[in-house]
Coordinates of C-alpha atoms in Angstrom, one line a residue:
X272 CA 7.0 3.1 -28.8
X273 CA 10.8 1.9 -29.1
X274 CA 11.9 5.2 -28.4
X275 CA 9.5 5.7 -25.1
X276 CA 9.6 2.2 -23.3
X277 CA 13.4 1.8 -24.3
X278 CA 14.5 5.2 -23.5
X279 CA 12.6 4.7 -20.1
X280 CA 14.3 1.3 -19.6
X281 CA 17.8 2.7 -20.0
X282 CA 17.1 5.9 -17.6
X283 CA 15.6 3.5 -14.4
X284 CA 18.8 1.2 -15.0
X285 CA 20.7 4.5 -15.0
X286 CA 20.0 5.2 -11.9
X287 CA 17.8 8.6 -13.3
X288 CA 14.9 9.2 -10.7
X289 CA 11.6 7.6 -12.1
X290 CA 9.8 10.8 -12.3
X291 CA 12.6 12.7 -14.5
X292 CA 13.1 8.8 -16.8
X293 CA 9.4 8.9 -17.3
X294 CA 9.1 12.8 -18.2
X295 CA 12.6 12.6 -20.7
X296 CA 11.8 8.9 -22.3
X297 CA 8.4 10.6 -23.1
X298 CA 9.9 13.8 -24.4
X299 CA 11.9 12.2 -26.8
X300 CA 9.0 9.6 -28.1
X301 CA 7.0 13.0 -29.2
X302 CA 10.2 14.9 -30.8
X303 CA 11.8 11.9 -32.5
X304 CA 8.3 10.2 -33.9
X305 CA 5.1 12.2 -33.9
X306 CA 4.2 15.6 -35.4
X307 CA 2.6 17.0 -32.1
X308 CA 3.4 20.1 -31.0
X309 CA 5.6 20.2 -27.9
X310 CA 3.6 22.1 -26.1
X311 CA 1.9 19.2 -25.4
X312 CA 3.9 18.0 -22.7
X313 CA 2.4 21.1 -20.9
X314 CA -1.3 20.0 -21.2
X315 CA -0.7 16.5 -20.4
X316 CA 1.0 17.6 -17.3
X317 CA -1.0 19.7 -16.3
X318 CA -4.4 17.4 -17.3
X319 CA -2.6 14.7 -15.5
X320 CA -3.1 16.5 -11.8
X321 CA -6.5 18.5 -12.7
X322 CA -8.3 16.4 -10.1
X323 CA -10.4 17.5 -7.7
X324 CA -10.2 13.7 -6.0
X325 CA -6.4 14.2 -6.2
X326 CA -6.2 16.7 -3.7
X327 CA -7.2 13.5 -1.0
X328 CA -3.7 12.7 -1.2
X329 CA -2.0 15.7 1.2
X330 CA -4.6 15.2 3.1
X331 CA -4.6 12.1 4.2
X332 CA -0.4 12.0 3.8
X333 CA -0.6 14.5 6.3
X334 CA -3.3 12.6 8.8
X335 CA -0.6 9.6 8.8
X336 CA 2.0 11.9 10.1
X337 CA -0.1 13.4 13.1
X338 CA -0.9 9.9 13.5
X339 CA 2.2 9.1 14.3
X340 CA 3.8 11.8 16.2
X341 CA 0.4 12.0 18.2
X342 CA 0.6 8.7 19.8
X343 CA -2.0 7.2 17.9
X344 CA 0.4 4.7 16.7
X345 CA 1.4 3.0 20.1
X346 CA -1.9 3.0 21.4
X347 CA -2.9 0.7 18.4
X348 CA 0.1 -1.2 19.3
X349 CA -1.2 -1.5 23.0
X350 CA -4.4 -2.8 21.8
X351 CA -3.1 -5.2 19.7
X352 CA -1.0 -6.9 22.2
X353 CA -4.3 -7.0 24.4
X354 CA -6.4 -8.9 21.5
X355 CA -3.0 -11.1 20.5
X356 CA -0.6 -10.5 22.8
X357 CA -1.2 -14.0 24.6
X358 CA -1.0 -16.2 21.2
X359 CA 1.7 -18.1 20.4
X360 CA 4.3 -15.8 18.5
X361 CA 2.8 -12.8 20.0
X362 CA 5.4 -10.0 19.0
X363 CA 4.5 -11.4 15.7
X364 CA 0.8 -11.2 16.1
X365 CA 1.0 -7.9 17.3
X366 CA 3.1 -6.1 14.7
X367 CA 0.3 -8.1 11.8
X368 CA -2.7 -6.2 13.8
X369 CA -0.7 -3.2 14.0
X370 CA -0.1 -2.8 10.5
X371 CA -3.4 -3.4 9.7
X372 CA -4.9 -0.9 12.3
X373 CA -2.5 1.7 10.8
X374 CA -3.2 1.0 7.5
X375 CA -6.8 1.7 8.0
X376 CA -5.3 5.8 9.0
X377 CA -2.2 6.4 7.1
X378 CA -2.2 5.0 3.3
X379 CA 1.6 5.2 3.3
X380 CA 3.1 2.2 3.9
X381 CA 6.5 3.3 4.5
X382 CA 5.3 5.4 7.0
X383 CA 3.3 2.8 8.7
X384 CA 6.6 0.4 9.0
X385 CA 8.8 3.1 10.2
X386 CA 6.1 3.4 12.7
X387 CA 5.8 -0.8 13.5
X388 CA 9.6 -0.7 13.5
X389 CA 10.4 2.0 16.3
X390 CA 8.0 0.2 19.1
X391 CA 8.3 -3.5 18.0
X392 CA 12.2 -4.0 17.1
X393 CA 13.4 -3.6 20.6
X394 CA 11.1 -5.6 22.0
X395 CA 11.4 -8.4 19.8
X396 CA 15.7 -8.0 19.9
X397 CA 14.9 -8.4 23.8
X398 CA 13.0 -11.3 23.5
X399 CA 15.2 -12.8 20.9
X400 CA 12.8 -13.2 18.2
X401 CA 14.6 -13.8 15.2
X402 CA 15.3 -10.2 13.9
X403 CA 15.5 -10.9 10.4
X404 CA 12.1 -12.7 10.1
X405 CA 10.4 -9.9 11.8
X406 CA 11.7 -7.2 10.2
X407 CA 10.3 -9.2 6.9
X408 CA 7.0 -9.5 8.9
X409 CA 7.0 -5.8 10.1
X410 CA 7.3 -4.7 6.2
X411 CA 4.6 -7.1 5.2
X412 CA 2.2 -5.6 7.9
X413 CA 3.3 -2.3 6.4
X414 CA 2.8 -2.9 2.9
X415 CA -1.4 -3.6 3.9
X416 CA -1.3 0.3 3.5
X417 CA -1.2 -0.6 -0.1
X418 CA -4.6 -2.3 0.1
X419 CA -6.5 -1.1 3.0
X420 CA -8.6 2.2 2.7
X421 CA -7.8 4.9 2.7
X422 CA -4.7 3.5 0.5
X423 CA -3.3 5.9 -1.7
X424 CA -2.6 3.6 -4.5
X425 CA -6.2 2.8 -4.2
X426 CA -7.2 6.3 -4.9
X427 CA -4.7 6.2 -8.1
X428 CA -6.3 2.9 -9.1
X429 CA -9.8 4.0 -8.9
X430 CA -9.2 7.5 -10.9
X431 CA -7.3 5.9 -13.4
X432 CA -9.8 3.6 -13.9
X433 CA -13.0 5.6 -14.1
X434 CA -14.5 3.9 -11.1
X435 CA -15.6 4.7 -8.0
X436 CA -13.3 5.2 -5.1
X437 CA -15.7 4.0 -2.6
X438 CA -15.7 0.9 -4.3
X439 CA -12.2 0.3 -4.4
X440 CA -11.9 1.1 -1.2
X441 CA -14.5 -1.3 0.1
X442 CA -13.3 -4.1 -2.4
X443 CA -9.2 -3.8 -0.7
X444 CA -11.6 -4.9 2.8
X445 CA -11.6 -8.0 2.5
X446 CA -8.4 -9.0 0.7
X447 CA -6.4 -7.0 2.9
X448 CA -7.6 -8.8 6.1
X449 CA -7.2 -12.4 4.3
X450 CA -3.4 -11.2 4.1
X451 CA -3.2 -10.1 7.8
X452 CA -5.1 -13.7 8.9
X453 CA -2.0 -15.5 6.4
X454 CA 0.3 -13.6 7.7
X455 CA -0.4 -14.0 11.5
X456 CA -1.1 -18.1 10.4
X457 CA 2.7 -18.2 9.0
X458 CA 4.0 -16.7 12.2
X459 CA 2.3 -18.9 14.2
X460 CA 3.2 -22.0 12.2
X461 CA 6.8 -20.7 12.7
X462 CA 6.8 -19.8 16.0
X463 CA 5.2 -23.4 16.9
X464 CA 8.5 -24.8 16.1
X465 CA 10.9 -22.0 17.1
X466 CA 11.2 -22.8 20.7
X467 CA 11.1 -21.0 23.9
X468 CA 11.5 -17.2 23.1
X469 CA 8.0 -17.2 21.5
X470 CA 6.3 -19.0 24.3
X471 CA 6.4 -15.7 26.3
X472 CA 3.0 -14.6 26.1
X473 CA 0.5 -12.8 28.2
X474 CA -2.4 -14.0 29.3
X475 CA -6.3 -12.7 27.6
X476 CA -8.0 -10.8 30.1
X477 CA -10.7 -8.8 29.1
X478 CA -10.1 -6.2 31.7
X479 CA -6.6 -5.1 29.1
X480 CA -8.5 -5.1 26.2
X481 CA -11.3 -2.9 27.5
X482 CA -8.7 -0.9 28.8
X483 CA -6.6 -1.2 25.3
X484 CA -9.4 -0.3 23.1
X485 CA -10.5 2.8 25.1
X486 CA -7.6 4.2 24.8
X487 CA -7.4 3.9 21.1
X488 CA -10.8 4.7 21.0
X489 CA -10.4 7.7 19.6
X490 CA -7.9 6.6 17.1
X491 CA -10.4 4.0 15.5
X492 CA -12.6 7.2 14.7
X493 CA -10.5 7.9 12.0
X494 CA -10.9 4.9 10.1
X495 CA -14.6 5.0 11.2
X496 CA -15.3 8.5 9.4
X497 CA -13.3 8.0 6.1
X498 CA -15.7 4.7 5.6
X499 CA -18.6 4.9 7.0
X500 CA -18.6 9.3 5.3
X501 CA -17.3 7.8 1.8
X502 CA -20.2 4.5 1.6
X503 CA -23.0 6.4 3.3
X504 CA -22.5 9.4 0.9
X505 CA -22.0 12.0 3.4
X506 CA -18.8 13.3 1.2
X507 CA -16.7 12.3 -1.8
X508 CA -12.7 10.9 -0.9
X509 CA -11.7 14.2 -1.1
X510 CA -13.6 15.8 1.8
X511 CA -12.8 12.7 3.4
X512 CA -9.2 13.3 3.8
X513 CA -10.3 16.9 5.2
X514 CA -12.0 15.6 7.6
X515 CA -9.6 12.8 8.6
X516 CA -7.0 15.8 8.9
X517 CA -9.2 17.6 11.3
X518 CA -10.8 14.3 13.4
X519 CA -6.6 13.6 13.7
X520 CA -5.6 16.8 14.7
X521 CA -8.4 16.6 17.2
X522 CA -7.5 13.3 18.5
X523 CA -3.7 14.1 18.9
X524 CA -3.7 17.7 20.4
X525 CA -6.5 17.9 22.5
X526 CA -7.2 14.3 23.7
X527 CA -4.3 12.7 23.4
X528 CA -2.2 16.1 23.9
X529 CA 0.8 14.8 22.8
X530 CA 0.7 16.6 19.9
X531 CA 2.1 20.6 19.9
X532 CA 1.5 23.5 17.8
X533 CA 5.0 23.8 17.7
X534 CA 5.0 20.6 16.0
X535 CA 2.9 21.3 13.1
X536 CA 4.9 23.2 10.8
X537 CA 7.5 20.3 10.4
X538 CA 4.6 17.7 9.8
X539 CA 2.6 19.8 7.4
X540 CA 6.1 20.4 5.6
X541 CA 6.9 16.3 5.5
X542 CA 3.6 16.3 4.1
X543 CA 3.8 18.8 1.5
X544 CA 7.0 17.2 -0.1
X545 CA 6.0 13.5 0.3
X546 CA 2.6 14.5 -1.5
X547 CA 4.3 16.9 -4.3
X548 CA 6.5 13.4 -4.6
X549 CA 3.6 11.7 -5.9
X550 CA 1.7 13.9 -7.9
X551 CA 4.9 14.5 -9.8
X552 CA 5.2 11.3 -10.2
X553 CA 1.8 11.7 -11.4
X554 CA 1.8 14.3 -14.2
X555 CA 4.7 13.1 -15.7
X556 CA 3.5 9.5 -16.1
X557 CA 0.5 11.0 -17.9
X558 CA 2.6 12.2 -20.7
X559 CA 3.9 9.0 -21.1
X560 CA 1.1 7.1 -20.9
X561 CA -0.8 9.2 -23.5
X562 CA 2.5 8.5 -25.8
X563 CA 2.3 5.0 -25.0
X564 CA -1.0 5.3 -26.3
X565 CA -0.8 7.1 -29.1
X566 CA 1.8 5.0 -30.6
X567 CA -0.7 1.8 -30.3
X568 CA 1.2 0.1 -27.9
X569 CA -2.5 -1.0 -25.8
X570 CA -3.6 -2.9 -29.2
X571 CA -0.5 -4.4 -29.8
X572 CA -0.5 -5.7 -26.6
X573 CA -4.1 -7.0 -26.8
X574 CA -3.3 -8.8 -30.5
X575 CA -0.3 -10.3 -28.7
X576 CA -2.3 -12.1 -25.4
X577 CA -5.7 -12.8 -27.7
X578 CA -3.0 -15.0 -29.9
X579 CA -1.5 -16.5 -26.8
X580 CA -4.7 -17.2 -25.1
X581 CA -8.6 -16.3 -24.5
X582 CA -9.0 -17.7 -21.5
X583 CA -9.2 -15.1 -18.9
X584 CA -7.4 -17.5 -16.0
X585 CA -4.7 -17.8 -18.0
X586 CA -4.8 -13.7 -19.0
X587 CA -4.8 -13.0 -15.1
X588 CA -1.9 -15.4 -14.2
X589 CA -0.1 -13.3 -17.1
X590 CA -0.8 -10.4 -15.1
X591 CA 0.3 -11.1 -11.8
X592 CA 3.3 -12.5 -12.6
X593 CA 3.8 -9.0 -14.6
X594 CA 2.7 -7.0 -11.9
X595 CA 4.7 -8.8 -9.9
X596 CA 8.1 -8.6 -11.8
X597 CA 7.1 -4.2 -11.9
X598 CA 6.3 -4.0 -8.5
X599 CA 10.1 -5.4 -7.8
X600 CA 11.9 -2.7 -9.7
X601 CA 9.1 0.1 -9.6
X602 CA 7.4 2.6 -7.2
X603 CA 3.5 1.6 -7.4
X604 CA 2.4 4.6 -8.2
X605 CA 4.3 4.8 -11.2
X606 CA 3.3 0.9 -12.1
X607 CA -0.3 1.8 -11.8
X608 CA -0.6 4.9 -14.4
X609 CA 1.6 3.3 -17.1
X610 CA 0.5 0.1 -16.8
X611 CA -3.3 -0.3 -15.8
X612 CA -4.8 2.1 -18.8
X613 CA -3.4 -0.4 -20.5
X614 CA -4.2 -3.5 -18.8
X615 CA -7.8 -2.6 -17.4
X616 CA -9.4 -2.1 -21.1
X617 CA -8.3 -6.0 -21.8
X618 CA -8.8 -7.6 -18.5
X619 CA -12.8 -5.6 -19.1
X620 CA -12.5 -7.5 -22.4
X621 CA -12.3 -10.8 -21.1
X622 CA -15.3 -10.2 -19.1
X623 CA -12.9 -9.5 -15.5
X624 CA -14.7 -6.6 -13.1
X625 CA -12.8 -3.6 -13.0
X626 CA -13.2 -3.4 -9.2
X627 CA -11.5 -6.8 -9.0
X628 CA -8.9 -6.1 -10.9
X629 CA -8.2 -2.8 -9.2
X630 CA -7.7 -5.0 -6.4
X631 CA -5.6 -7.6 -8.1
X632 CA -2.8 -4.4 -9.4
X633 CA -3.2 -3.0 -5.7
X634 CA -2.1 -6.3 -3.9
X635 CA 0.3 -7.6 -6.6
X636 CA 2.1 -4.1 -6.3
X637 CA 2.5 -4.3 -2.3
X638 CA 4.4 -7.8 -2.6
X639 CA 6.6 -5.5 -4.6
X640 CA 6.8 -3.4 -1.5
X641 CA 9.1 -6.4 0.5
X642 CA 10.8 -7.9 -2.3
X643 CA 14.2 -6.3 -3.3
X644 CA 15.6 -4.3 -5.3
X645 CA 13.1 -1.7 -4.7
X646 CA 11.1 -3.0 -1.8
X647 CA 10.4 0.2 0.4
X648 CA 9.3 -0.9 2.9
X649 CA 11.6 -4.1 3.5
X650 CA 14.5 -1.2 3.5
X651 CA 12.3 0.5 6.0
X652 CA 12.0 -2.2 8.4
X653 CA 16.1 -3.4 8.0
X654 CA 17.3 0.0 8.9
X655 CA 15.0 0.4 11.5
X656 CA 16.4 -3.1 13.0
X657 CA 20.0 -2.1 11.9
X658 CA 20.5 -5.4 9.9
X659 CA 21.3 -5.4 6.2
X660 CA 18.6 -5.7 3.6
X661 CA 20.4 -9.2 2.4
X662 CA 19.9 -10.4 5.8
X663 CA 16.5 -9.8 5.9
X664 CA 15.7 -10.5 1.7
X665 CA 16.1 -14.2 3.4
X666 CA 13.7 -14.2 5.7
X667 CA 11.1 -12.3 3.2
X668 CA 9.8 -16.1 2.1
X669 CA 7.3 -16.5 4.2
X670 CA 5.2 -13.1 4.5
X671 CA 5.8 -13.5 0.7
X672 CA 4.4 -17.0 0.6
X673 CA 1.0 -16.1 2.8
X674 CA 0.7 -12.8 0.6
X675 CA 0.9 -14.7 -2.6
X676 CA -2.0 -17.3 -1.3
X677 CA -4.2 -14.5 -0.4
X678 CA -3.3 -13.1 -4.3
X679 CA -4.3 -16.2 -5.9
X680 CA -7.5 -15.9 -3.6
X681 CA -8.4 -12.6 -5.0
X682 CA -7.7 -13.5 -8.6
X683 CA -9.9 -16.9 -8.7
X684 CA -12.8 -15.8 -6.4
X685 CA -13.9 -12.7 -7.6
X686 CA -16.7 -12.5 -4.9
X687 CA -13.2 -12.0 -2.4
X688 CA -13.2 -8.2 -3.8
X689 CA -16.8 -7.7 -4.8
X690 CA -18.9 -9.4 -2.1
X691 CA -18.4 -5.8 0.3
X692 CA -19.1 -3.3 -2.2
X693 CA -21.9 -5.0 -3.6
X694 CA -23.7 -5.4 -0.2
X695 CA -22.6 -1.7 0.9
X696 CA -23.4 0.1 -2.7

C-alpha cells in the first residue's frame, strides 16, 4: 500500500502525467510486495477497458465536437439570451443557460467552456462586465458537463459502481439545474450592486424566443434522444452515443449546413485522441485500483472512519471535503476509479444510495474543475479571456459558493438525486 499510494504521490508532484504515475506507482506495488505474476498488469489493463458501455465515450466525445463546429453552440447561446437576456446581469444569465444547454450534448466540460468563452468574452469585455468574475462564471457553467447527462464522468461513475447508467444519468437532473438556478441567483445578487454596465438588458418578447428556440430546435433533439432512448428503453448508453453522433451529424451538415465533409476528418481525429486520453486513463487506474485492493487498503479505511464515527452525516461531510481536496489536484476521471471502489462499499454500509452518492462524487469533482491548481476548466475560460489564472482564482468565490450550497443540498436530501429516477424507472 506504501509503495502504491506513495510512489503515486511522488510521481503527480513530479510533474509525471497521471496516467504514466498511476501505471508505474502500481507496477512497483506488484514487484516490490506481492507474488503475482507480472503479467498481470496486462489482464488488468486490458479488463479495465473490456466494456461494451465504454465505447459511449468516442461517441459522444465526438457529438460535442460537431456540436461545436456546427453551430449548434451559438444557436443555444441565441436562445438563451431570448429566455434571460432581459434580466438583470444578463451576459451572466446567458453564459449559466448556456452551459447548461451544452452540457445536456457534449459531456466534456472543457469543451463546453472553450465553447461559452469564444461567443460570450467579447461581449462581456464590450459591455465591461467584470472579466475576471465571468470568466469564473463561464467555467462554472462549463463544469455542469460534469453532472448533466450525457456526462462522461457519469458513465465512469455508474460502471464503476455496478449501477445503472440511466439512473445516474437521471439522478445528475436535478442537482445539476439547482447549480445553474445558484449560479444565475449569485450573478444576480452581484450584478444588483454592480452598477450600470449590467443594467443593459433586452427586453422579453415572445416573438425572440419563438424565433430563438426554432432555431435551436434541432439542437435540443440531441439531448431529447439520449434521454428520452436511455429511460424509455429503446437502447442502452452505448447506442445512445451512436445515435447522438448521427442525429448531430444530421443537424450540423444538412440543416444547419455549416458543417463540411472536409471538416470531418479533423473532428473525428480530436475525438479519437481526446477519448484514447481517457480510456488510458482508464486501464491503468484499474491496475491500481485492484493493487489498492489487494493490499487491504478499502478495510483499513473502513476500520479507520467506523472508529471515528457511525453516523453517516458525519461519513458524507468526510467525503466531500475529500473529494473536494482530489478534485483540486486530480483529473476526475482518475478521482473516480481509484477512489469510489473504495468509497461506494462504505457509504452502501451506512445505509447511503449508491445513486446518490454517484451524484455526490460527480458534483464534488466538478468544483474541482474551477478551483486551481488543476481546475480545467477555470484555465479554459482565463485563456480564452487572455487574463491570468491568478486573476481569475479571485473571482472563483462565488460560483464556488452557489455550487457548494447546491452540494450540501444533494448530500442532506437524498430525494434531490433520487426523486427523478425513481418516478422515471
Amino acid at each position: 500500500m506504501i509503495w502504491a499510494g506513495g510512489g503515486f504521490l511522488v510521481l503527480l508532484i513530479s510533474g509525471t502525467p497521471i496516467v504514466l504515475a498511476l501505471g508505474i506507482a502500481a507496477l512497483l506495488a506488484i514487484e516490490l510486495t506481492t507474488t503475482a505474476p507480472i503479467s498481470i498488469v496486462a489482464q488488468r489493463v486490458y479488463g479495465g477497458i473490456s466494456s461494451f458501455t465504454l465505447m459511449a465515450i468516442p461517441f459522444f466525445v465526438a457529438s460535442g465536437l460537431l456540436m461545436e463546429a456546427g453551430g449548434i453552440a451559438r444557436r443555444f447561446v441565441n436562445l438563451a439570451s431570448a429566455l434571460v437576456g432581459w434580466i438583470t446581469g444578463s451576459l451572466y444569465m446567458v453564459s449559466i443557460v448556456t452551459g447548461t444547454g451544452l452540457a445536456a450534448i457534449s459531456g466534456s466540460g472543457s469543451a463546453d467552456t472553450a465553447a461559452i468563452s469564444a461567443v460570450m468574452t467579447p461581449e462581456m469585455r464590450k459591455r465591461r462586465y467584470d472579466i475576471d468574475l465571468a470568466s469564473a462564471v463561464i467555467a462554472a457553467s462549463g463544469s455542469l458537463a460534469s453532472i448533466i447527462p450525457p456526462s462522461i464522468v457519469m458513465i465512469v461513475i455508474a460502471i464503476t459502481a455496478n449501477q445503472s447508467i440511466g439512473a445516474m444519468f437521471l439522478g445528475g437532473i436535478v442537482p445539476g439545474l439547482l447549480v445553474m438556478i445558484g449560479l444565475m441567483v449569485g450573478c444576480w445578487l452581484y450584478a444588483k450592486r454592480g452598477g450600470d454596465a449590467y443594467r443593459d438588458q433586452e427586453a422579453f418578447t415572445f416573438k425572440r424566443l419563438r424565433a430563438g428556440f426554432i432555431d435551436a430546435a434541432p439542437g435540443l433533439l440531441v439531448p431529447i434522444v439520449i434521454i428520452g432512448g436511455i429511460v424509455g428503453g429503446i437502447f442502452t448508453a452505448t447506442e445512445a452515443a451512436c445515435v447522438a453522433l448521427f442525429t448531430t451529424l444530421i443537424v450540423t451538415m444538412f440543416i444547419y449546413r455549416e458543417l463540411k465533409p472536409r471538416d470531418l476528418p479533423r473532428i473525428f481525429l480530436k475525438a479519437i485522441s481526446l477519448s484514447a486520453t481517457v480510456l488510458i486513463i482508464i486501464s491503468t487506474a484499474s491496475v491500481f485500483t485492484w493493487i489498492i485492493a489487494t493490499q487491504g487498503f478499502p478495510a483499513m479505511l473502513k476500520d479507520w472512519l467506523t472508529g471515528v464515527t457511525d453516523n453517516p452525516i458525519v461519513f458524507l461531510l468526510i467525503v466531500n471535503l475529500l473529494l473536494l481536496v482530489v478534485g483540486m489536484f486530480m483529473e476526475s476521471i482518475s478521482a473516480v476509479l481509484i477512489l469510489l471502489p473504495i468509497l461506494l462499499p462504505m457509504a452502501q454500509s451506512y445505509g447511503i444510495n449508491p445513486v446518490q452518492f454517484g451524484v455526490i462524487t460527480a458534483l464534488n469533482l466538478s468544483i474541482g474543475l474551477i478551483t486551481p491548481p488543476y481546475g480545467i476548466c477555470l484555465y479554459v475560460a482565463s485563456t480564452v479571456a487572455g487574463r491570468r489564472i491568478e486573476q481569475v482564482s479571485r473571482k472563483v468565490w462565488l460560483p464556488l459558493g452557489c455550487m457548494l450550497v447546491a452540494l450540501l443540498l444533494v448530500t442532506f436530501v437524498p430525494a434531490v438525486s433520487l426523486w427523478l429516477p425513481s418516478v422515471l424507472l
